C-alpha positions as a Markdown table, in Angstrom:
| # | Residue | x | y | z |
|---|---|---|---|---|
| 1 | Unk | -86.8 | -46.4 | -57.6 |
| 2 | Unk | -89.1 | -46.0 | -54.5 |
| 3 | Unk | -86.6 | -46.1 | -51.7 |
| 4 | Unk | -84.9 | -43.0 | -53.5 |
| 5 | Unk | -88.0 | -41.1 | -53.7 |
| 6 | Unk | -89.3 | -41.9 | -50.3 |
| 7 | Unk | -85.9 | -40.8 | -48.7 |
| 8 | Unk | -85.9 | -37.6 | -50.8 |
| 9 | Unk | -89.6 | -37.0 | -49.9 |
| 10 | Unk | -88.8 | -37.5 | -46.3 |
| 11 | Unk | -86.0 | -35.1 | -46.1 |
| 12 | Unk | -88.1 | -32.5 | -48.2 |
| 13 | Unk | -91.2 | -32.5 | -45.9 |
| 14 | Unk | -88.6 | -32.5 | -42.9 |
| 15 | Unk | -87.0 | -29.3 | -44.4 |
| 16 | Unk | -90.5 | -27.7 | -45.1 |
| 17 | Unk | -91.6 | -28.4 | -41.7 |
| 18 | Unk | -88.4 | -26.9 | -40.1 |
| 19 | Unk | -89.0 | -23.6 | -42.1 |
| 20 | Unk | -92.5 | -23.4 | -40.7 |
| 21 | Unk | -90.9 | -23.9 | -37.2 |
| 22 | Unk | -88.1 | -21.7 | -37.8 |
| 23 | Unk | -90.5 | -18.8 | -38.9 |
| 24 | Unk | -92.7 | -19.3 | -36.1 |
| 25 | Unk | -90.0 | -19.4 | -33.5 |
| 26 | Unk | -88.2 | -16.4 | -35.3 |
| 27 | Unk | -91.4 | -14.3 | -34.8 |
| 28 | Unk | -91.8 | -15.3 | -31.3 |
| 29 | Unk | -88.3 | -14.4 | -30.3 |
| 30 | Unk | -88.5 | -11.0 | -31.9 |
| 31 | Unk | -91.6 | -10.3 | -30.2 |
| 32 | Unk | -89.8 | -11.0 | -26.9 |
| 33 | Unk | -87.0 | -8.5 | -27.9 |
| 34 | Unk | -84.6 | -10.4 | -29.7 |
| 35 | Unk | -82.7 | -9.2 | -32.9 |
| 36 | Unk | -81.6 | -10.7 | -35.9 |
| 37 | Unk | -78.0 | -10.5 | -36.8 |
| 38 | Unk | -76.1 | -10.6 | -40.4 |
| 39 | Unk | -79.3 | -11.3 | -42.2 |
| 40 | Unk | -77.5 | -10.7 | -45.3 |
| 41 | Unk | -76.1 | -14.1 | -45.7 |
| 42 | Unk | -79.3 | -15.9 | -45.1 |
| 43 | Unk | -80.8 | -16.0 | -48.7 |
| 44 | Unk | -77.2 | -17.3 | -49.9 |
| 45 | Unk | -77.6 | -20.0 | -47.2 |
| 46 | Unk | -81.2 | -20.9 | -48.2 |
| 47 | Unk | -80.1 | -20.9 | -52.1 |
| 48 | Unk | -77.4 | -23.3 | -51.0 |
| 49 | Unk | -79.7 | -25.7 | -49.1 |
| 50 | Unk | -82.4 | -25.5 | -51.6 |
| 51 | Unk | -79.8 | -26.1 | -54.4 |
| 52 | Unk | -78.6 | -29.2 | -52.8 |
| 53 | Unk | -81.9 | -30.7 | -52.1 |
| 54 | Unk | -83.2 | -29.8 | -55.9 |
| 55 | Unk | -79.9 | -31.3 | -57.3 |
| 56 | Unk | -80.4 | -34.5 | -55.4 |
| 57 | Unk | -83.9 | -34.7 | -56.9 |
| 58 | Unk | -82.6 | -34.4 | -60.2 |
| 59 | Unk | -79.7 | -36.6 | -59.9 |
| 60 | Unk | -80.9 | -39.5 | -57.1 |
| 61 | Unk | -84.2 | -41.0 | -58.2 |
| 62 | Unk | -83.8 | -44.3 | -59.2 |
| 63 | Unk | -80.6 | -44.8 | -57.8 |
| 64 | Unk | -79.7 | -47.5 | -55.4 |
| 65 | Unk | -79.7 | -46.4 | -51.6 |
| 66 | Unk | -76.6 | -47.5 | -49.7 |
| 67 | Unk | -77.8 | -49.0 | -46.4 |
| 68 | Unk | -74.5 | -47.7 | -44.6 |
| 69 | Unk | -74.9 | -44.1 | -45.5 |
| 70 | Unk | -78.6 | -44.2 | -44.9 |
| 71 | Unk | -77.8 | -45.3 | -41.5 |
| 72 | Unk | -75.3 | -42.8 | -40.8 |
| 73 | Unk | -78.0 | -40.2 | -42.2 |
| 74 | Unk | -80.7 | -41.3 | -40.0 |
| 75 | Unk | -78.5 | -41.4 | -37.0 |
| 76 | Unk | -77.8 | -37.6 | -37.9 |
| 77 | Unk | -81.6 | -37.2 | -37.9 |
| 78 | Unk | -81.9 | -38.5 | -34.2 |
| 79 | Unk | -79.2 | -36.0 | -33.2 |
| 80 | Unk | -81.1 | -33.2 | -35.2 |
| 81 | Unk | -84.4 | -34.1 | -33.1 |
| 82 | Unk | -82.1 | -33.7 | -30.1 |
| 83 | Unk | -81.0 | -30.2 | -31.0 |
| 84 | Unk | -84.6 | -29.2 | -31.6 |
| 85 | Unk | -85.8 | -30.9 | -28.4 |
| 86 | Unk | -82.8 | -29.1 | -26.5 |
| 87 | Unk | -83.5 | -25.7 | -27.9 |
| 88 | Unk | -87.4 | -25.8 | -28.1 |
| 89 | Unk | -88.6 | -22.4 | -29.3 |
| 90 | Unk | -85.1 | -21.1 | -29.5 |
| 91 | Unk | -84.4 | -23.0 | -32.5 |
| 92 | Unk | -84.2 | -21.0 | -35.6 |
| 93 | Unk | -82.6 | -20.7 | -39.0 |
| 94 | Unk | -81.7 | -17.4 | -38.7 |
| 95 | Unk | -79.1 | -15.8 | -36.1 |
| 96 | Unk | -81.4 | -14.5 | -33.4 |
| 97 | Unk | -80.0 | -13.1 | -30.3 |
| 98 | Unk | -82.3 | -12.7 | -27.4 |
| 99 | Unk | -80.3 | -10.2 | -24.9 |
| 100 | Unk | -79.9 | -11.1 | -21.3 |
| 101 | Unk | -80.8 | -14.7 | -21.9 |
| 102 | Unk | -77.8 | -17.2 | -21.4 |
| 103 | Unk | -76.8 | -19.6 | -24.0 |
| 104 | Unk | -78.5 | -23.3 | -23.9 |
| 105 | Unk | -75.6 | -25.6 | -22.1 |
| 106 | Unk | -77.6 | -28.7 | -21.7 |
| 107 | Unk | -78.3 | -31.6 | -24.5 |
| 108 | Unk | -75.9 | -31.9 | -27.3 |
| 109 | Unk | -74.5 | -28.0 | -26.3 |
| 110 | Unk | -72.7 | -29.9 | -23.5 |
| 111 | Unk | -70.5 | -31.3 | -26.1 |
| 112 | Unk | -70.4 | -28.6 | -28.8 |
| 113 | Unk | -70.9 | -25.0 | -29.2 |
| 114 | Unk | -72.7 | -25.7 | -32.5 |
| 115 | Unk | -74.1 | -29.1 | -32.7 |
| 116 | Unk | -76.5 | -28.2 | -35.3 |
| 117 | Unk | -74.0 | -27.2 | -37.7 |
| 118 | Unk | -72.0 | -30.2 | -37.0 |
| 119 | Unk | -75.0 | -32.3 | -38.0 |
| 120 | Unk | -75.8 | -30.0 | -41.2 |
| 121 | Unk | -72.2 | -30.9 | -42.3 |
| 122 | Unk | -72.9 | -34.6 | -41.7 |
| 123 | Unk | -76.3 | -34.4 | -43.8 |
| 124 | Unk | -74.9 | -32.4 | -46.7 |
| 125 | Unk | -72.2 | -35.1 | -47.2 |
| 126 | Unk | -74.0 | -38.3 | -46.3 |
| 127 | Unk | -77.2 | -38.1 | -48.0 |
| 128 | Unk | -75.4 | -37.7 | -51.6 |
| 129 | Unk | -73.2 | -40.7 | -50.4 |
| 130 | Unk | -76.2 | -42.9 | -49.7 |
| 131 | Unk | -77.0 | -42.1 | -53.4 |
| 132 | Unk | -73.8 | -43.0 | -54.7 |
| 133 | Unk | -72.6 | -39.4 | -55.3 |
| 134 | Unk | -69.4 | -38.7 | -53.9 |
| 135 | Unk | -68.4 | -35.7 | -56.2 |
| 136 | Unk | -71.8 | -33.9 | -55.4 |
| 137 | Unk | -71.1 | -34.7 | -51.4 |
| 138 | Unk | -67.8 | -33.1 | -52.1 |
| 139 | Unk | -68.8 | -29.9 | -53.9 |
| 140 | Unk | -71.7 | -29.1 | -51.5 |
| 141 | Unk | -69.6 | -29.8 | -48.6 |
| 142 | Unk | -67.0 | -27.1 | -49.9 |
| 143 | Unk | -69.7 | -24.7 | -50.5 |
| 144 | Unk | -71.2 | -25.3 | -47.0 |
| 145 | Unk | -67.9 | -24.9 | -45.5 |
| 146 | Unk | -67.6 | -21.4 | -47.1 |
| 147 | Unk | -71.2 | -20.6 | -45.9 |
| 148 | Unk | -70.4 | -21.8 | -42.4 |
| 149 | Unk | -67.1 | -19.8 | -42.2 |
| 150 | Unk | -69.3 | -16.7 | -42.7 |
| 151 | Unk | -72.2 | -17.8 | -40.3 |
| 152 | Unk | -70.0 | -18.9 | -37.5 |
| 153 | Unk | -68.0 | -15.5 | -37.8 |
| 154 | Unk | -71.2 | -13.7 | -37.4 |
| 155 | Unk | -73.0 | -15.7 | -34.9 |
| 156 | Unk | -70.2 | -16.0 | -32.5 |
| 157 | Unk | -69.4 | -12.2 | -32.9 |
| 158 | Unk | -72.9 | -11.5 | -32.2 |
| 159 | Unk | -73.0 | -13.7 | -29.0 |
| 160 | Unk | -69.9 | -12.3 | -27.8 |
| 161 | Unk | -71.1 | -8.7 | -28.2 |
| 162 | Unk | -74.4 | -9.6 | -26.5 |
| 163 | Unk | -72.3 | -10.9 | -23.5 |
| 164 | Unk | -73.6 | -14.3 | -23.9 |
| 165 | Unk | -70.6 | -15.9 | -25.2 |
| 166 | Unk | -67.3 | -15.5 | -23.0 |
């Protein structure tokens, strides 16, 4: 039972730490003249991610952890750290536009426009798969795809209107 509890504890603490970091970065960006775009979808996004994690806490304890999917998930965590290290104080969970500041084009942003979203897509699928929950992975992946379609449309429109995205 302890491997599943340890993994869920790791992910929970990671997500809570990221929320603290995101709140700090958001406040600092807003103080520098940034503005938030499309905040109306944010509570639904938080609910989706919280529901995903709470559901895993209900279903996964005591289940064996598949080492292949765990390795994939941990690889995604390394990529997540790369995103955080690249964006530094510009990383946040909200859509925050800082006018006049160019997009980051280093790190994983050399390869993908939205690498963090790609990582989240992978995480939402692979963590349930590590616990042998394929239907859970599919269900939350579909919900996340709906959320990302809304978020990406809003973010890309905001970047384009701020003349950051060509």
